[in-house]
């Protein structure tokens, strides 16, 4: 069972969005190609979905500027611009993403007291989203992860997949992903590689199904 996890390919993380990732929109055609021709049995898209008063927003901390460190529930927390507020255009999946091929949407970040970069669990690693149970129930043995942003939600989702699905082969698809900070992207790729996650391109994935 081969699964594709598309992380947070939402308006908010693309140019024009509230937490725009440079070149974020460029992942959409690659993701569409992977969904159409990657030979996946299951396609899951995660969606960052915050209440308007989420504690990761700088606006909820007196005088704090976005992209500075603060605290949330006693833990260090990067403070973000307000983004992906539930039900808004910013939180919608990109309209050019072929949603007809997505089997399941996994929302995350609903609890205002903790951030949730990973599609599998909150940052304090307490509450699970249910995605690991779904992938186990579906017998997923191969999981490819890509999307936005490489240095946050993609990295944490891939590392959690590695930890929570020890039997599965996990890959990160580099050209179907973009990051917020170039240095953070390099670190993310190092961390994923060290954890045993393979770094591949969409060409590699598509060549497996090409006849
Ligand atoms: C993300 C920061 C805050 C992401 C989500 O999708 O990478 N980053 N919320
Ligand atoms: Zn968020």
XYZ file of N, CA and C and ligand atoms in Angstrom:
643
model
N 0.840 -1.211 0.000
C 0.000 0.000 0.000
C 0.867 1.250 0.000
N 0.664 2.043 -1.038
C 1.504 3.229 -1.236
C 0.650 4.484 -1.046
N 1.111 5.356 -0.148
C 0.322 6.546 0.211
C 1.107 7.828 -0.049
N 0.394 8.837 -0.527
C 0.973 10.176 -0.706
C 0.348 11.111 0.332
N 1.197 11.795 1.097
C 0.717 12.801 2.045
C 1.111 14.184 1.546
N 0.119 14.967 1.170
C 0.332 16.343 0.701
C 0.107 17.264 1.893
N 1.167 17.926 2.321
C 1.094 18.730 3.540
C 0.744 20.191 3.231
N -0.384 20.648 3.736
C -0.738 22.082 3.808
C -0.578 22.837 2.488
N -1.054 22.267 1.392
C -1.010 22.980 0.109
C -2.244 23.884 0.063
N -2.133 24.984 0.818
C -3.248 25.889 1.084
C -2.913 27.286 0.592
N -3.948 28.074 0.329
C -3.728 29.464 -0.100
C -2.800 30.216 0.846
N -2.961 29.993 2.144
C -2.196 30.723 3.152
C -0.696 30.583 3.012
N -0.237 29.462 2.452
C 1.202 29.203 2.320
C 1.715 29.460 0.907
N 0.863 30.027 0.062
C 1.272 30.354 -1.310
C 1.314 31.869 -1.463
N 2.030 32.368 -2.482
C 2.098 33.816 -2.688
C 0.699 34.434 -2.636
N 0.562 35.524 -1.881
C -0.748 36.150 -1.664
C -1.397 35.690 -0.365
N -0.876 34.612 0.208
C -1.426 34.086 1.460
C -0.826 34.790 2.666
N -1.384 34.500 3.839
C -0.971 35.207 5.050
C 0.360 34.722 5.613
N 0.776 33.522 5.232
C 2.099 33.008 5.660
C 2.759 32.403 4.415
N 2.953 33.275 3.416
C 3.386 32.812 2.095
C 4.795 32.221 2.140
N 4.945 31.077 1.529
C 6.233 30.408 1.385
C 6.733 30.765 -0.025
N 7.993 31.243 -0.156
C 8.486 31.598 -1.495
C 8.305 30.436 -2.483
N 7.645 30.695 -3.591
C 7.443 29.675 -4.616
C 6.485 28.566 -4.204
N 5.711 28.789 -3.170
C 4.821 27.734 -2.671
C 3.859 27.204 -3.720
N 3.398 28.110 -4.593
C 2.435 27.682 -5.623
C 3.051 26.723 -6.635
N 4.386 26.702 -6.725
C 5.051 25.830 -7.705
C 4.907 24.347 -7.363
N 4.513 24.030 -6.139
C 4.358 22.611 -5.797
C 3.061 22.031 -6.361
N 2.124 22.908 -6.720
C 0.805 22.411 -7.130
C 0.859 21.529 -8.388
N 1.478 22.001 -9.496
C 1.525 21.123 -10.673
C 2.278 19.811 -10.418
N 3.297 19.869 -9.569
C 4.053 18.642 -9.258
C 3.166 17.684 -8.468
N 2.449 18.233 -7.489
C 1.527 17.406 -6.694
C 0.438 16.808 -7.588
N -0.069 17.587 -8.522
C -1.109 17.064 -9.427
C -0.580 15.908 -10.273
N 0.669 16.054 -10.754
C 1.281 14.985 -11.554
C 1.462 13.723 -10.700
N 1.934 13.914 -9.466
C 2.134 12.767 -8.568
C 0.813 12.054 -8.297
N -0.246 12.820 -8.070
C -1.550 12.204 -7.783
C -2.063 11.431 -8.986
N -1.853 11.996 -10.191
C -2.384 11.359 -11.401
C -1.574 10.142 -11.814
N -0.258 10.200 -11.629
C 0.599 9.187 -12.248
C 1.546 8.496 -11.281
N 1.425 8.760 -9.978
C 2.365 8.199 -9.012
C 2.013 6.807 -8.532
N 0.867 6.292 -8.960
C 0.481 4.930 -8.572
C 0.124 4.796 -7.103
N -0.449 5.827 -6.518
C -0.787 5.771 -5.088
C -2.131 5.072 -4.859
N -2.179 4.299 -3.767
C -3.421 3.640 -3.352
C -4.256 4.550 -2.461
N -3.582 5.494 -1.833
C -4.263 6.385 -0.885
C -3.599 7.757 -0.953
N -4.414 8.806 -1.049
C -3.876 10.173 -1.081
C -4.539 10.981 0.028
N -3.697 11.508 0.920
C -4.170 12.294 2.061
C -3.621 13.711 1.925
N -4.465 14.702 2.179
C -4.001 16.092 2.218
C -4.213 16.621 3.629
N -3.185 17.235 4.203
C -3.387 17.870 5.505
C -3.733 19.337 5.302
N -4.414 19.891 6.292
C -4.906 21.266 6.200
C -4.723 21.941 7.562
N -3.886 22.974 7.593
C -3.696 23.779 8.796
C -5.005 24.537 9.023
N -5.589 24.427 10.212
C -6.979 24.872 10.415
C -7.096 25.434 11.833
N -6.837 26.754 11.929
C -6.721 27.366 13.252
C -7.957 28.176 13.626
N -8.335 28.172 14.934
C -9.309 29.160 15.404
C -8.688 30.556 15.304
N -9.526 31.593 15.193
C -9.036 32.967 14.966
C -8.148 33.462 16.110
N -8.273 32.847 17.293
C -7.456 33.280 18.435
C -6.376 32.242 18.767
N -5.850 31.591 17.750
C -4.845 30.543 18.023
C -3.609 31.128 18.700
N -3.109 30.414 19.680
C -1.987 30.886 20.486
C -0.662 30.984 19.762
N -0.560 30.468 18.546
C 0.679 30.611 17.774
C 0.702 31.928 17.006
N -0.397 32.682 17.045
C -0.453 33.935 16.298
C 0.164 35.061 17.139
N 1.068 35.832 16.544
C 1.681 36.968 17.244
C 0.602 37.920 17.755
N -0.499 38.013 17.014
C -1.588 38.926 17.400
C -2.187 38.599 18.767
N -1.944 37.391 19.258
C -2.488 36.981 20.557
C -1.519 37.262 21.708
N -0.356 37.826 21.372
C 0.669 38.102 22.383
C 0.961 39.597 22.363
N 0.732 40.271 23.487
C 0.855 41.740 23.539
C 2.192 42.234 22.996
N 2.145 43.051 21.965
C 3.340 43.714 21.444
C 4.285 42.819 20.669
N 3.946 41.555 20.455
C 4.875 40.639 19.781
C 4.778 40.777 18.265
N 5.933 40.728 17.608
C 5.962 40.783 16.144
C 5.971 39.366 15.588
N 5.331 39.174 14.422
C 5.413 37.860 13.771
C 6.867 37.489 13.474
N 7.140 36.215 13.428
C 8.473 35.661 13.155
C 9.466 35.964 14.274
N 8.967 36.169 15.502
C 9.845 36.216 16.671
C 9.429 35.057 17.578
N 10.337 34.696 18.503
C 10.020 33.600 19.410
C 9.231 34.126 20.607
N 8.240 33.364 21.008
C 7.483 33.659 22.222
C 7.299 32.363 22.970
N 6.280 32.296 23.799
C 5.982 31.036 24.472
C 4.499 30.725 24.334
N 4.217 29.455 24.314
C 2.829 28.992 24.275
C 2.746 27.831 25.241
N 1.913 27.997 26.281
C 1.782 26.952 27.295
C 3.129 26.589 27.911
N 3.988 27.608 28.100
C 5.278 27.375 28.746
C 6.357 26.831 27.825
N 6.014 26.593 26.557
C 7.006 26.060 25.601
C 7.418 27.154 24.612
N 8.679 27.146 24.161
C 9.087 28.107 23.126
C 8.221 27.923 21.874
N 7.814 29.034 21.295
C 6.901 28.967 20.151
C 7.239 30.084 19.167
N 7.469 29.750 17.917
C 7.589 30.760 16.878
C 6.225 31.408 16.712
N 6.199 32.745 16.761
C 4.928 33.462 16.626
C 4.706 33.822 15.162
N 3.570 33.409 14.646
C 3.281 33.543 13.217
C 2.288 34.669 12.959
N 2.281 35.173 11.725
C 1.155 36.031 11.361
C -0.127 35.187 11.436
N -1.251 35.835 11.648
C -2.529 35.103 11.605
C -2.605 34.390 10.256
N -2.896 33.110 10.261
C -2.935 32.358 8.990
C -3.895 31.182 9.116
N -4.410 30.762 7.982
C -5.236 29.549 7.890
C -6.289 29.485 8.989
N -7.010 30.591 9.147
C -8.111 30.604 10.110
C -9.279 29.798 9.529
N -9.792 28.906 10.331
C -10.840 27.965 9.907
C -11.930 28.655 9.086
N -12.256 28.057 7.949
C -13.357 28.556 7.132
C -13.034 29.729 6.218
N -11.805 30.275 6.304
C -11.455 31.423 5.458
C -10.803 30.952 4.150
N -10.710 31.885 3.183
C -10.037 31.619 1.915
C -8.594 31.193 2.154
N -7.950 31.820 3.152
C -6.551 31.540 3.461
C -6.341 30.066 3.838
N -7.353 29.472 4.463
C -7.245 28.080 4.918
C -7.642 27.072 3.843
N -8.262 27.546 2.766
C -8.715 26.617 1.718
C -7.525 25.982 1.014
N -7.703 24.740 0.581
C -6.677 24.121 -0.259
C -6.578 24.935 -1.544
N -5.405 24.933 -2.158
C -5.209 25.689 -3.394
C -6.238 25.236 -4.436
N -6.915 26.189 -5.064
C -7.976 25.810 -6.009
C -7.441 25.032 -7.225
N -6.143 25.203 -7.556
C -5.590 24.479 -8.714
C -5.075 23.086 -8.330
N -5.172 22.718 -7.057
C -4.823 21.359 -6.644
C -5.996 20.455 -7.017
N -5.693 19.333 -7.662
C -6.760 18.446 -8.134
C -7.373 17.672 -6.967
N -8.374 18.287 -6.350
C -8.937 17.716 -5.125
C -9.755 16.462 -5.369
N -10.137 16.212 -6.622
C -10.919 15.009 -6.919
C -10.109 13.743 -6.630
N -8.788 13.871 -6.572
C -7.951 12.685 -6.335
C -7.602 12.487 -4.861
N -8.034 13.412 -4.003
C -7.708 13.321 -2.576
C -8.757 12.453 -1.873
N -8.282 11.409 -1.166
C -9.196 10.498 -0.464
C -9.624 11.055 0.885
N -8.668 11.658 1.613
C -8.938 12.098 2.984
C -8.258 13.427 3.249
N -8.960 14.300 3.944
C -8.342 15.544 4.400
C -8.151 15.453 5.906
N -6.914 15.683 6.342
C -6.593 15.645 7.771
C -6.358 17.070 8.267
N -7.290 17.590 9.063
C -7.096 18.924 9.627
C -6.266 18.849 10.896
N -5.591 19.954 11.202
C -4.713 20.009 12.380
C -4.572 21.454 12.828
N -4.166 21.654 14.082
C -3.976 23.007 14.606
C -5.248 23.618 15.160
N -6.228 22.779 15.497
C -7.522 23.276 15.971
C -7.501 23.724 17.434
N -6.546 23.179 18.201
C -6.451 23.504 19.632
C -5.639 24.792 19.792
N -6.263 25.837 20.349
C -5.575 27.129 20.422
C -4.383 27.121 21.374
N -4.298 26.118 22.251
C -3.256 26.116 23.274
C -1.973 25.393 22.853
N -1.959 24.814 21.666
C -0.743 24.109 21.217
C -0.691 24.167 19.691
N 0.536 24.311 19.128
C 0.635 24.313 17.672
C 0.772 22.872 17.194
N 0.504 22.656 15.924
C 0.532 21.298 15.390
C 1.144 21.348 14.000
N 2.470 21.299 13.933
C 3.133 21.306 12.630
C 2.892 19.981 11.916
N 2.973 18.900 12.677
C 2.835 17.570 12.093
C 1.373 17.238 11.813
N 1.138 16.499 10.749
C -0.212 16.026 10.439
C -0.599 14.852 11.341
N 0.358 14.366 12.158
C 0.108 13.186 12.988
C -0.226 13.512 14.437
N 0.400 14.594 14.980
C 0.141 14.929 16.387
C 0.562 16.364 16.685
N 0.039 16.880 17.821
C 0.376 18.224 18.254
C 1.859 18.302 18.607
N 2.400 19.536 18.638
C 3.829 19.723 18.901
C 4.272 19.194 20.260
N 3.364 19.158 21.256
C 3.757 18.598 22.557
C 3.658 17.068 22.554
N 3.294 16.512 21.412
C 3.260 15.058 21.180
C 2.232 14.355 22.065
N 1.235 15.086 22.553
C 0.204 14.467 23.385
C -0.962 13.978 22.523
N -1.684 14.916 21.908
C -2.886 14.542 21.157
C -2.534 14.087 19.736
N -3.100 12.944 19.360
C -2.925 12.434 17.995
C -4.053 12.956 17.113
N -3.770 13.131 15.828
C -4.841 13.540 14.907
C -5.673 12.354 14.437
N -5.110 11.149 14.516
C -5.789 9.967 13.999
C -5.196 9.469 12.686
N -4.295 10.264 12.098
C -3.744 9.878 10.796
C -2.897 8.607 10.879
N -2.151 8.430 11.962
C -1.328 7.215 12.065
C -2.218 5.975 12.119
N -3.348 6.061 12.839
C -4.278 4.921 12.896
C -4.861 4.630 11.516
N -5.196 5.697 10.784
C -5.752 5.502 9.442
C -4.739 4.785 8.543
N -3.482 5.248 8.560
C -2.476 4.647 7.675
C -2.205 3.199 8.065
N -2.196 2.919 9.388
C -2.017 1.531 9.843
C -3.195 0.668 9.409
N -4.402 1.190 9.600
C -5.615 0.435 9.232
C -5.627 0.135 7.739
N -5.100 1.046 6.939
C -5.075 0.845 5.492
C -3.859 0.043 5.036
N -3.011 -0.351 5.976
C -1.857 -1.183 5.640
C -0.805 -0.473 4.806
N -0.621 0.813 5.068
C 0.358 1.591 4.298
C 1.783 1.136 4.640
N 2.532 0.761 3.619
C 3.913 0.319 3.812
C 4.904 1.293 3.184
N 4.397 2.164 2.323
C 5.244 3.169 1.675
C 4.524 4.498 1.755
N 5.209 5.502 2.294
C 4.593 6.825 2.440
C 5.514 7.885 1.863
N 5.008 8.658 0.914
C 5.745 9.789 0.349
C 5.142 11.076 0.894
N 6.007 11.977 1.369
C 5.559 13.217 2.013
C 6.117 14.411 1.244
N 5.279 15.418 1.009
C 5.732 16.638 0.338
C 4.761 17.760 0.649
N 5.072 18.969 0.203
C 4.156 20.099 0.384
C 4.822 21.300 1.010
N 4.086 21.975 1.925
C 4.501 23.255 2.507
C 4.364 23.177 4.035
N 5.241 23.683 4.815
C 6.536 24.161 4.384
C 7.570 23.117 4.787
N 8.591 22.941 3.957
C 9.605 21.906 4.186
C 10.193 21.970 5.590
N 10.485 23.206 6.063
C 11.189 23.350 7.344
C 10.251 23.304 8.556
N 8.959 23.201 8.343
C 8.023 23.100 9.474
C 7.117 21.878 9.308
N 5.992 22.069 8.664
C 4.987 21.004 8.696
C 5.392 19.764 7.911
N 6.126 19.933 6.818
C 6.557 18.757 6.053
C 7.567 17.952 6.867
N 8.571 18.661 7.426
C 9.600 17.975 8.206
C 8.988 17.229 9.396
N 8.160 17.914 10.176
C 7.612 17.269 11.375
C 6.672 16.117 11.014
N 5.961 16.255 9.905
C 5.087 15.155 9.476
C 5.925 13.940 9.068
N 7.000 14.181 8.318
C 7.842 13.063 7.865
C 8.537 12.395 9.055
N 9.046 13.211 9.995
C 9.729 12.633 11.169
C 8.744 11.841 12.033
N 7.530 12.344 12.191
C 6.526 11.601 12.962
C 6.132 10.310 12.245
N 6.016 10.377 10.932
C 5.705 9.158 10.173
C 6.800 8.118 10.413
N 8.046 8.581 10.358
C 9.195 7.679 10.602
C 9.070 7.029 11.988
N 8.732 7.843 12.999
C 8.662 7.348 14.380
C 7.415 6.495 14.632
N 6.311 6.855 14.008
C 5.034 6.217 14.363
C 4.688 5.039 13.466
N 5.325 4.949 12.319
C 5.085 3.826 11.394
C 6.424 3.150 11.101
N 6.993 2.497 12.123
C 8.370 1.990 12.007
C 8.570 0.981 10.870
N 7.503 0.352 10.425
C 7.636 -0.661 9.365
C 7.655 -0.034 7.973
N 7.197 1.212 7.887
C 6.983 1.800 6.560
C 8.248 2.452 6.012
N 8.339 2.467 4.678
C 9.406 3.176 3.974
C 8.918 4.598 3.732
N 9.658 5.586 4.254
C 9.213 6.981 4.162
C 10.151 7.761 3.244
N 9.554 8.531 2.337
C 10.363 9.384 1.447
C 9.859 10.828 1.500
N 10.785 11.757 1.288
C 10.464 13.178 1.162
C 10.689 13.560 -0.303
N 9.663 14.137 -0.931
C 9.782 14.515 -2.348
C 10.145 15.995 -2.428
N 11.409 16.224 -2.773
C 12.001 17.557 -2.644
C 11.364 18.598 -3.573
N 11.168 18.251 -4.850
C 10.678 19.259 -5.796
C 9.169 19.479 -5.683
N 8.510 18.716 -4.835
C 7.083 18.931 -4.566
C 6.908 19.634 -3.224
N 7.981 20.296 -2.763
C 7.978 20.959 -1.463
C 8.721 22.289 -1.562
N 8.360 23.238 -0.723
C 9.075 24.510 -0.602
C 9.108 24.884 0.873
N 10.185 25.638 1.274
C 10.332 26.008 2.672
C 10.278 27.503 2.905
N 10.186 27.869 4.179
C 10.119 29.275 4.576
C 11.515 29.889 4.553
N 12.507 29.166 5.115
C 13.850 29.710 5.300
C 14.880 28.736 4.704
N 15.759 29.221 3.792
C 16.706 28.312 3.107
C 17.584 27.518 4.074
N 18.041 28.168 5.154
C 18.873 27.466 6.140
C 18.038 26.388 6.849
N 16.791 26.734 7.156
C 15.881 25.776 7.780
C 15.613 24.581 6.880
N 15.568 24.827 5.575
C 15.343 23.728 4.626
C 16.528 22.773 4.633
N 17.752 23.358 4.639
C 18.947 22.495 4.679
C 18.958 21.641 5.941
N 18.676 22.266 7.081
C 18.632 21.525 8.351
C 17.554 20.447 8.310
N 16.400 20.802 7.755
C 15.287 19.850 7.685
C 15.683 18.618 6.874
N 16.355 18.856 5.740
C 16.746 17.725 4.885
C 17.777 16.856 5.610
N 18.717 17.496 6.324
C 19.689 16.737 7.135
C 18.979 15.897 8.190
N 18.049 16.515 8.913
C 17.349 15.794 9.989
C 16.548 14.619 9.437
N 15.880 14.852 8.305
C 15.075 13.770 7.712
C 15.990 12.641 7.244
N 17.106 13.014 6.597
C 18.042 11.996 6.105
C 18.578 11.167 7.266
N 18.973 11.868 8.344
C 19.516 11.152 9.505
C 18.503 10.235 10.159
N 17.221 10.580 10.035
C 16.174 9.746 10.629
C 15.859 8.527 9.749
N 16.448 8.481 8.551
C 16.203 7.329 7.676
C 15.129 7.574 6.640
N 14.839 8.845 6.395
C 13.864 9.209 5.368
C 14.630 9.451 4.063
N 14.179 8.832 2.985
C 14.856 8.986 1.691
C 14.432 10.311 1.055
N 15.397 11.018 0.464
C 15.103 12.263 -0.251
C 15.078 11.948 -1.743
N 13.940 12.173 -2.380
C 13.798 11.821 -3.804
C 13.172 13.005 -4.557
N 13.148 12.899 -5.883
C 12.429 13.892 -6.694
C 11.189 13.215 -7.283
N 10.288 14.039 -7.798
C 9.064 13.487 -8.390
C 9.395 12.603 -9.592
N 10.493 12.915 -10.281
C 10.906 12.069 -11.416
C 11.166 10.633 -10.982
N 11.828 10.495 -9.842
C 12.103 9.152 -9.307
C 10.786 8.416 -9.067
N 9.844 9.114 -8.410
C 8.550 8.501 -8.095
C 7.827 8.111 -9.380
N 7.795 9.029 -10.339
C 7.034 8.784 -11.573
C 7.693 7.718 -12.442
N 9.011 7.580 -12.333
C 9.699 6.567 -13.143
C 9.350 5.155 -12.674
N 8.884 5.019 -11.435
C 8.519 3.684 -10.926
C 7.249 3.161 -11.568
N 6.393 4.082 -12.023
C 5.099 3.644 -12.578
C 5.077 3.748 -14.100
N 6.143 4.353 -14.678
C 6.203 4.531 -16.125
C 6.497 3.176 -16.779
N 5.791 2.894 -17.896
C 6.067 1.597 -18.547
C 6.681 1.785 -19.930
C 3.095 25.803 8.976
C 3.896 27.436 10.356
C 2.689 27.534 11.000
C 3.361 24.862 7.848
C 1.872 25.870 9.613
O 2.396 24.395 7.193
O 4.548 24.565 7.581
N 4.111 26.590 9.368
N 1.670 26.734 10.609
Zn -0.240 27.087 11.398
